[in-house]
Short mmCIF file of C-alpha atoms in Angstrom, two decimals:
data_model
loop_
_atom_site.label_atom_id
_atom_site.label_comp_id
_atom_site.label_asym_id
_atom_site.label_seq_id
_atom_site.Cartn_x
_atom_site.Cartn_y
_atom_site.Cartn_z
CA MET X 1 63.24 29.02 -2.02
CA SER X 2 59.44 29.53 -1.18
CA THR X 3 57.16 26.65 -0.83
CA LYS X 4 54.13 26.26 -2.76
CA LEU X 5 52.00 27.60 0.63
CA GLU X 6 54.15 30.46 1.26
CA THR X 7 54.19 31.47 -2.44
CA LEU X 8 50.10 31.39 -2.26
CA LYS X 9 49.80 33.32 0.92
CA ALA X 10 51.99 36.12 -0.54
CA LEU X 11 50.06 35.88 -3.76
CA PHE X 12 46.26 35.55 -2.68
CA PRO X 13 46.37 36.72 0.86
CA GLU X 14 42.46 37.53 0.38
CA ASP X 15 41.95 34.06 -0.43
CA VAL X 16 40.35 33.24 3.25
CA LEU X 17 38.74 29.90 2.01
CA ASN X 18 42.05 28.73 0.65
CA ILE X 19 40.85 27.86 -2.61
CA SER X 20 44.08 28.37 -4.53
CA LYS X 21 45.67 25.50 -2.41
CA GLN X 22 43.78 23.38 -5.32
CA LEU X 23 46.20 24.61 -8.03
CA THR X 24 49.29 22.56 -9.09
CA ASP X 25 52.73 23.63 -8.52
CA GLY X 26 53.15 24.59 -12.03
CA GLU X 27 50.14 26.81 -12.23
CA VAL X 28 51.04 28.73 -8.86
CA LYS X 29 54.89 29.29 -10.48
CA PHE X 30 52.86 30.72 -13.75
CA LEU X 31 50.59 32.96 -11.96
CA LYS X 32 53.49 34.26 -9.68
CA GLN X 33 55.22 35.06 -13.01
CA LEU X 34 52.34 36.74 -14.25
CA ASP X 35 51.69 38.94 -11.30
CA ASP X 36 55.29 39.86 -10.92
CA LEU X 37 55.02 41.01 -14.74
CA LEU X 38 52.20 43.14 -13.97
CA GLU X 39 53.49 44.61 -10.41
CA GLU X 40 56.91 45.20 -11.76
CA LYS X 41 56.34 46.48 -15.38
CA TYR X 42 53.01 48.09 -15.32
CA ARG X 43 51.79 49.14 -11.77
CA PRO X 44 53.91 52.68 -12.15
CA THR X 45 51.79 54.14 -15.08
CA ILE X 46 48.61 51.93 -14.94
CA ASN X 47 46.40 54.89 -13.50
CA GLU X 48 48.04 57.21 -16.11
CA HIS X 49 46.98 54.86 -18.83
CA TRP X 50 43.18 54.82 -17.56
CA VAL X 51 43.46 58.57 -17.27
CA ASN X 52 44.86 58.75 -20.98
CA ALA X 53 42.75 56.11 -22.39
CA THR X 54 45.98 54.59 -23.82
CA VAL X 55 46.56 50.78 -23.96
CA PRO X 56 49.99 49.70 -22.17
CA GLU X 57 52.27 49.28 -25.40
CA ASP X 58 53.91 45.80 -24.73
CA PHE X 59 50.84 44.26 -22.53
CA PHE X 60 49.69 42.14 -25.59
CA ASP X 61 53.05 40.76 -26.72
CA ASP X 62 54.04 40.06 -23.07
CA MET X 63 50.92 37.94 -22.43
CA GLY X 64 51.96 36.20 -25.86
CA LYS X 65 55.38 35.28 -24.30
CA LEU X 66 53.74 33.91 -21.31
CA ASN X 67 52.57 31.35 -23.68
CA TYR X 68 49.17 30.88 -21.31
CA PHE X 69 47.65 28.30 -23.58
CA GLN X 70 50.32 25.92 -24.00
CA ASN X 71 52.89 26.73 -21.21
CA PRO X 72 54.46 23.67 -19.78
CA LEU X 73 53.87 24.46 -16.45
CA LEU X 74 50.48 24.44 -17.01
CA PHE X 75 50.43 20.58 -17.50
CA GLU X 76 52.92 19.29 -15.01
CA GLY X 77 51.03 16.60 -13.26
CA ARG X 78 48.24 16.61 -16.03
CA GLU X 79 49.64 14.26 -18.43
CA GLY X 80 47.23 13.91 -21.54
CA ALA X 81 45.47 17.40 -21.05
CA LYS X 82 45.05 19.31 -24.01
CA THR X 83 44.04 22.70 -22.36
CA PRO X 84 45.00 24.47 -18.89
CA SER X 85 42.54 23.53 -16.23
CA GLN X 86 39.44 25.56 -15.38
CA LEU X 87 40.56 26.38 -12.00
CA PHE X 88 44.00 27.73 -13.57
CA GLN X 89 41.71 29.93 -16.12
CA PHE X 90 39.69 31.34 -13.08
CA PHE X 91 43.01 32.40 -11.38
CA MET X 92 44.52 34.04 -14.34
CA SER X 93 41.50 36.13 -15.09
CA TYR X 94 41.41 36.75 -11.45
CA VAL X 95 45.18 38.07 -11.17
CA VAL X 96 44.78 40.29 -14.45
CA ALA X 97 41.53 41.50 -13.22
CA ARG X 98 42.83 42.36 -9.66
CA PHE X 99 45.29 44.57 -11.50
CA ASP X 100 43.30 46.04 -14.10
CA VAL X 101 39.54 45.52 -15.47
CA SER X 102 40.37 47.22 -18.96
CA LEU X 103 43.27 44.60 -19.40
CA VAL X 104 41.67 41.80 -18.13
CA THR X 105 38.65 42.57 -20.49
CA LEU X 106 41.14 43.17 -23.50
CA LEU X 107 42.69 40.00 -23.11
CA GLY X 108 39.46 38.18 -22.26
CA VAL X 109 37.96 39.19 -25.82
CA HIS X 110 40.96 38.04 -27.41
CA GLN X 111 41.33 34.55 -25.61
CA GLY X 112 37.69 34.05 -25.18
CA LEU X 113 35.12 35.54 -27.53
CA GLY X 114 37.66 36.20 -30.46
CA HIS X 115 39.71 32.81 -30.17
CA ASN X 116 36.47 30.74 -29.54
CA SER X 117 34.97 32.27 -32.69
CA PHE X 118 37.29 30.71 -34.68
CA LEU X 119 37.72 27.62 -32.56
CA PHE X 120 34.02 26.87 -32.70
CA GLY X 121 33.16 28.63 -35.71
CA GLY X 122 36.03 27.76 -38.31
CA SER X 123 36.28 24.83 -40.44
CA LYS X 124 39.10 22.17 -40.07
CA GLU X 125 41.61 24.34 -42.30
CA GLN X 126 40.57 27.69 -40.39
CA ILE X 127 41.25 26.40 -37.20
CA ALA X 128 44.45 24.79 -38.27
CA TYR X 129 45.64 28.30 -39.59
CA TYR X 130 44.21 30.77 -37.05
CA ILE X 131 44.08 29.03 -33.75
CA PRO X 132 48.09 28.56 -33.50
CA LYS X 133 48.61 32.08 -34.35
CA LEU X 134 45.90 33.30 -32.09
CA GLN X 135 47.22 31.19 -28.90
CA SER X 136 50.63 32.36 -29.42
CA HIS X 137 49.62 36.44 -29.81
CA GLU X 138 51.26 36.29 -33.70
CA LEU X 139 47.83 37.32 -34.61
CA ARG X 140 45.36 39.64 -32.46
CA THR X 141 41.43 39.45 -32.70
CA CYS X 142 38.44 40.70 -31.32
CA PHE X 143 34.42 39.94 -31.58
CA ALA X 144 32.09 42.00 -33.30
CA LEU X 145 28.44 41.23 -32.67
CA THR X 146 26.71 43.92 -31.00
CA GLU X 147 25.44 46.93 -33.18
CA PRO X 148 24.33 50.60 -32.25
CA GLU X 149 20.74 49.50 -31.94
CA HIS X 150 21.26 45.72 -30.81
CA GLY X 151 22.73 44.48 -27.75
CA SER X 152 20.74 42.23 -25.55
CA ASP X 153 18.50 41.52 -28.61
CA VAL X 154 21.28 40.23 -31.19
CA ALA X 155 19.56 37.03 -31.05
CA GLY X 156 16.82 38.40 -33.30
CA GLY X 157 17.72 41.88 -33.85
CA LEU X 158 21.08 42.00 -36.06
CA GLU X 159 20.91 44.44 -38.86
CA THR X 160 24.29 44.00 -40.48
CA THR X 161 23.78 42.08 -43.70
CA ALA X 162 25.58 39.88 -45.75
CA LYS X 163 24.76 39.07 -49.38
CA ARG X 164 26.24 36.25 -51.31
CA GLU X 165 27.54 36.92 -54.83
CA GLY X 166 29.33 34.07 -56.36
CA ASP X 167 32.26 33.06 -54.30
CA LYS X 168 32.13 36.39 -52.59
CA TRP X 169 30.12 38.00 -49.72
CA ILE X 170 29.12 41.69 -49.41
CA LEU X 171 28.73 42.98 -46.21
CA ASN X 172 27.00 46.16 -45.06
CA GLY X 173 26.22 47.56 -41.57
CA GLU X 174 27.41 48.82 -38.51
CA LYS X 175 29.03 47.38 -35.07
CA LYS X 176 29.53 48.97 -31.96
CA TRP X 177 31.33 48.36 -28.75
CA ILE X 178 33.88 46.30 -30.51
CA GLY X 179 36.64 46.10 -27.87
CA GLY X 180 40.24 46.09 -29.70
CA ALA X 181 39.07 46.39 -33.21
CA ASN X 182 41.46 48.98 -34.04
CA LEU X 183 44.25 46.91 -32.62
CA ALA X 184 43.28 43.50 -34.25
CA ASP X 185 44.68 41.78 -37.17
CA VAL X 186 41.46 39.69 -37.84
CA ILE X 187 38.03 40.34 -36.77
CA PRO X 188 35.11 37.96 -36.71
CA VAL X 189 32.02 39.60 -37.84
CA TYR X 190 28.38 38.64 -37.46
CA ALA X 191 26.02 39.39 -40.15
CA VAL X 192 22.58 38.12 -41.38
CA ASP X 193 22.64 36.15 -44.51
CA VAL X 194 20.13 38.03 -46.65
CA GLU X 195 18.79 34.86 -48.42
CA THR X 196 18.18 32.75 -45.21
CA GLY X 197 17.77 35.45 -42.68
CA LYS X 198 20.22 33.64 -40.29
CA PRO X 199 23.38 35.21 -38.81
CA LYS X 200 26.73 33.90 -40.11
CA GLY X 201 30.46 34.79 -39.23
CA PHE X 202 32.98 36.61 -41.43
CA ILE X 203 36.77 37.14 -41.24
CA ILE X 204 37.66 40.66 -41.94
CA ARG X 205 40.71 42.79 -41.62
CA PRO X 206 40.95 46.30 -40.67
CA GLU X 207 43.01 47.45 -43.76
CA GLN X 208 40.19 46.18 -46.11
CA ALA X 209 38.29 48.38 -48.45
CA GLY X 210 35.15 49.71 -47.13
CA VAL X 211 36.14 48.80 -43.40
CA ASP X 212 36.22 52.06 -41.22
CA ILE X 213 36.97 51.64 -37.20
CA GLU X 214 36.28 54.61 -35.07
CA VAL X 215 37.53 54.42 -31.41
CA ILE X 216 34.55 55.50 -28.97
CA GLU X 217 35.74 58.65 -26.78
CA ASN X 218 34.84 59.96 -23.40
CA LYS X 219 34.00 56.76 -21.64
CA ILE X 220 33.70 56.54 -17.83
CA ALA X 221 34.56 52.88 -17.57
CA LEU X 222 37.14 50.76 -19.15
CA ARG X 223 39.19 53.49 -20.40
CA ILE X 224 42.23 51.76 -21.26
CA ILE X 225 40.55 49.33 -23.79
CA PRO X 226 39.72 50.88 -27.09
CA ASN X 227 35.95 50.34 -27.76
CA THR X 228 35.03 51.00 -31.30
CA ILE X 229 32.38 51.26 -33.98
CA ILE X 230 32.88 49.31 -37.20
CA LYS X 231 31.43 50.78 -40.25
CA LEU X 232 31.15 48.37 -43.17
CA ASP X 233 30.36 49.48 -46.55
CA ASN X 234 30.10 46.99 -49.33
CA VAL X 235 32.95 44.88 -47.81
CA GLU X 236 34.09 42.11 -49.78
CA VAL X 237 34.58 38.82 -47.95
CA GLU X 238 35.69 35.60 -49.81
CA GLU X 239 33.72 32.32 -49.11
CA ASP X 240 36.99 30.70 -47.70
CA GLN X 241 36.95 33.42 -45.21
CA ARG X 242 33.59 32.77 -43.82
CA LEU X 243 33.70 31.01 -40.59
CA GLN X 244 31.95 27.84 -42.08
CA ASN X 245 30.39 26.52 -38.76
CA ILE X 246 28.56 29.74 -37.74
CA ASN X 247 24.96 29.08 -39.42
CA GLY X 248 22.66 30.28 -37.01
CA PHE X 249 22.49 32.18 -33.72
CA LYS X 250 22.62 28.92 -31.67
CA ASP X 251 26.29 28.56 -32.93
CA ILE X 252 27.16 32.02 -31.60
CA ALA X 253 25.62 31.13 -28.30
CA LYS X 254 27.99 28.68 -27.89
CA VAL X 255 30.88 31.21 -27.97
CA LEU X 256 29.11 33.44 -25.65
CA TYR X 257 28.23 30.58 -23.18
CA SER X 258 31.80 29.18 -23.08
CA THR X 259 32.94 32.65 -22.00
CA ARG X 260 30.30 33.94 -19.56
CA ALA X 261 32.19 32.12 -16.50
CA GLY X 262 35.23 34.18 -17.51
CA VAL X 263 33.31 37.21 -16.86
CA ALA X 264 32.24 36.22 -13.40
CA TYR X 265 35.93 35.45 -12.90
CA MET X 266 36.92 38.88 -14.04
CA ALA X 267 34.35 40.41 -11.78
CA THR X 268 35.74 38.27 -8.74
CA GLY X 269 39.27 39.64 -9.65
CA ALA X 270 38.21 43.24 -9.93
CA LEU X 271 36.47 42.76 -6.48
CA ALA X 272 39.81 41.50 -5.00
CA GLY X 273 41.44 44.62 -6.62
CA ALA X 274 39.00 46.91 -5.09
CA LEU X 275 39.82 45.48 -1.68
CA ARG X 276 43.30 45.79 -2.21
CA ALA X 277 43.07 49.10 -2.95
CA THR X 278 41.03 50.01 -0.05
CA LEU X 279 43.34 48.37 2.26
CA ASP X 280 46.42 50.16 0.98
CA TYR X 281 44.53 53.44 1.47
CA VAL X 282 42.91 52.97 5.02
CA THR X 283 46.15 51.76 6.38
CA GLU X 284 47.89 55.09 5.33
CA ARG X 285 45.21 57.64 5.71
CA LYS X 286 45.11 59.37 9.12
CA GLN X 287 41.93 61.15 10.74
CA PHE X 288 41.44 62.29 14.14
CA GLY X 289 44.96 61.25 14.98
CA LYS X 290 45.18 57.53 13.81
CA GLU X 291 44.84 55.58 10.57
CA ILE X 292 41.25 55.25 9.61
CA SER X 293 42.10 51.17 9.73
CA LYS X 294 41.38 51.45 13.42
CA TYR X 295 37.82 52.55 13.38
CA GLN X 296 35.08 50.04 13.77
CA LEU X 297 32.86 51.33 10.76
CA ILE X 298 35.66 51.05 8.43
CA GLN X 299 36.51 47.69 9.38
CA GLU X 300 32.76 46.57 9.29
CA LYS X 301 32.72 47.61 5.44
CA LEU X 302 36.20 45.96 4.73
CA ALA X 303 34.80 42.65 6.39
CA MET X 304 31.67 43.08 4.17
CA MET X 305 33.90 43.18 1.16
CA GLN X 306 36.00 40.27 2.05
CA GLY X 307 32.69 38.43 2.65
CA ASN X 308 31.59 39.32 -0.69
CA LEU X 309 35.05 38.15 -2.19
CA ALA X 310 34.91 34.86 -0.45
CA HIS X 311 31.54 34.29 -1.91
CA SER X 312 32.63 35.15 -5.37
CA MET X 313 35.42 33.08 -5.46
CA SER X 314 33.33 29.98 -3.92
CA ILE X 315 31.00 30.22 -6.85
CA CYS X 316 33.72 30.63 -9.43
CA ALA X 317 35.76 27.56 -8.00
CA GLN X 318 32.44 25.38 -8.48
CA LEU X 319 31.98 26.71 -11.69
CA ALA X 320 35.50 25.85 -12.72
CA ARG X 321 34.98 22.28 -11.39
CA MET X 322 31.74 21.99 -13.42
CA GLN X 323 33.31 23.18 -16.67
CA GLU X 324 36.23 20.91 -15.98
CA ASN X 325 33.92 18.09 -16.09
CA GLY X 326 32.40 19.35 -19.41
CA GLU X 327 29.05 20.83 -17.72
CA TYR X 328 28.80 24.14 -19.44
CA ASP X 329 25.47 25.17 -18.05
CA GLU X 330 23.78 28.24 -19.27
CA VAL X 331 21.72 28.83 -15.82
CA ALA X 332 25.06 28.35 -13.74
CA THR X 333 27.15 30.74 -15.75
CA SER X 334 24.50 33.25 -15.83
CA THR X 335 24.06 32.77 -11.95
CA ALA X 336 27.77 33.27 -11.57
CA LYS X 337 27.80 36.45 -13.84
CA MET X 338 24.64 38.20 -12.40
CA MET X 339 25.74 37.53 -8.78
CA ASN X 340 29.60 38.29 -8.65
CA SER X 341 29.09 41.57 -10.84
CA LEU X 342 26.41 42.55 -8.27
CA ARG X 343 28.88 41.89 -5.36
CA LEU X 344 31.60 43.69 -7.46
CA ARG X 345 29.40 47.00 -7.58
CA GLU X 346 28.38 46.70 -4.07
CA SER X 347 31.78 46.44 -2.74
CA VAL X 348 33.67 49.05 -5.00
CA ALA X 349 30.85 51.40 -3.66
CA MET X 350 32.15 50.67 -0.05
CA GLY X 351 35.69 50.95 -0.93
CA ARG X 352 34.88 54.43 -2.87
CA GLY X 353 32.92 55.46 0.29
CA ILE X 354 35.78 54.55 2.53
CA THR X 355 38.14 56.53 0.72
CA GLY X 356 36.28 59.69 0.76
CA GLY X 357 36.90 62.55 -1.61
CA ASN X 358 40.19 61.19 -2.59
CA GLY X 359 38.10 58.04 -3.78
CA ILE X 360 37.24 59.86 -6.83
CA LEU X 361 40.78 60.79 -7.84
CA ALA X 362 42.40 58.67 -10.59
CA GLU X 363 45.98 58.60 -8.81
CA TYR X 364 44.02 56.23 -6.08
CA ASP X 365 43.30 52.70 -7.69
CA ILE X 366 39.79 52.38 -6.09
CA ALA X 367 38.44 55.34 -8.46
CA ARG X 368 39.56 53.16 -11.51
CA PHE X 369 37.93 49.88 -9.96
CA PHE X 370 34.93 51.69 -8.92
CA SER X 371 34.27 53.12 -12.67
CA ASP X 372 35.18 50.12 -14.44
CA ALA X 373 32.90 47.91 -12.26
CA GLU X 374 29.94 49.48 -14.07
CA ALA X 375 30.89 48.08 -17.26
CA VAL X 376 31.34 44.84 -15.73
CA TYR X 377 27.95 44.89 -14.61
CA THR X 378 26.52 45.31 -17.97
CA TYR X 379 28.63 43.59 -20.43
CA GLU X 380 28.44 39.96 -21.30
CA GLY X 381 24.51 40.06 -20.37
CA THR X 382 23.28 42.74 -18.61
CA HIS X 383 22.03 41.78 -14.79
CA GLU X 384 18.51 41.80 -16.13
CA ILE X 385 19.16 39.77 -19.33
CA ASN X 386 20.95 37.17 -16.82
CA ALA X 387 18.06 37.25 -14.46
CA LEU X 388 15.72 36.41 -17.20
CA LEU X 389 17.69 33.47 -18.30
CA ILE X 390 17.54 32.09 -14.67
CA GLY X 391 13.89 32.97 -14.37
CA ARG X 392 13.20 30.98 -17.50
CA ALA X 393 14.86 28.18 -16.22
CA LEU X 394 13.07 28.34 -12.89
CA THR X 395 9.59 28.83 -14.19
CA GLY X 396 9.41 27.66 -17.70
CA ASP X 397 8.08 30.84 -18.88
CA SER X 398 10.41 33.15 -21.27
CA ALA X 399 9.51 36.78 -19.89
CA PHE X 400 12.14 38.54 -22.40
CA ILE X 401 9.36 40.07 -24.56
#
């Protein structure tokens, strides 16, 4: 039977700073189960799914069976804890992202933005009903905030409206880039109350009258996750299906802040995946009579990718420690997201360059990571928006407009 350190060495050989040593025995066992599932069941067809823009059929159900919210392994030695540790959440996102960025995004939207819309925005009754079902994956959700003309400026620019008529609300408008909406059972939709001018949250279902969901085609990144356009035409929502604690953008911002660290975690895992894909290639590819891994220029680029990964893992580990202590800091999470996605973008370019012409073929994993990194770079706050959040904290001046 392998010891914890032996398992960690096999599971995270790229963890040169031994950050994973801080995981509990139970957390390591869980992460090994997760990695085995991905490698054994989904590795043979992952690139095919990327090319064909299809979601692996069993992925959502398999993740639900792992019970990653409440699995007893995650609470061994953590008696009294109500949620898995933040360090575990980093490494869980890391493991899935190292395998595929679309799958970690699909999962992150459900367990982060979607789940937290209900957790932070719901009434006691709504939380009691929806949260257990979302955590077990009995219900699938997503997050409908952005619109065709409003992404970075959603704080003051939503055009989707909600008008109250007695005990009902009438929703009209359009949402864009909503990942997994066509697969969801319940969708938290954010719309402006025409009477107050403030955004509110509403629970809708894809099968409702007036709801039309269209999958966006021809993407160059995150091809596995179906991003969608949701059109709302006089959609009726009962008052008891309004998220009772979403009454302004500050309430929505709490959901966004709670998940921004997760995007930094995803970027870091994707960087590890790019490094692994590049290493697999260079140890097999021969040029001028020997494996290209034996050439100095190749090794220097690999070393830079490893250095970028070590930096990113360190930032995530510290961010996890902060959040474990209840320190959810906007500047810290924005810094982590901005820098880790930048390091990811830089690293996938090096990996793609090392693999030459083959690096643009989808049969090689690096092509997938190279393309998907572009989406990570701009979602959950673009590089520039996160920079402005940090700049505002540094100078005291808001430069958004």
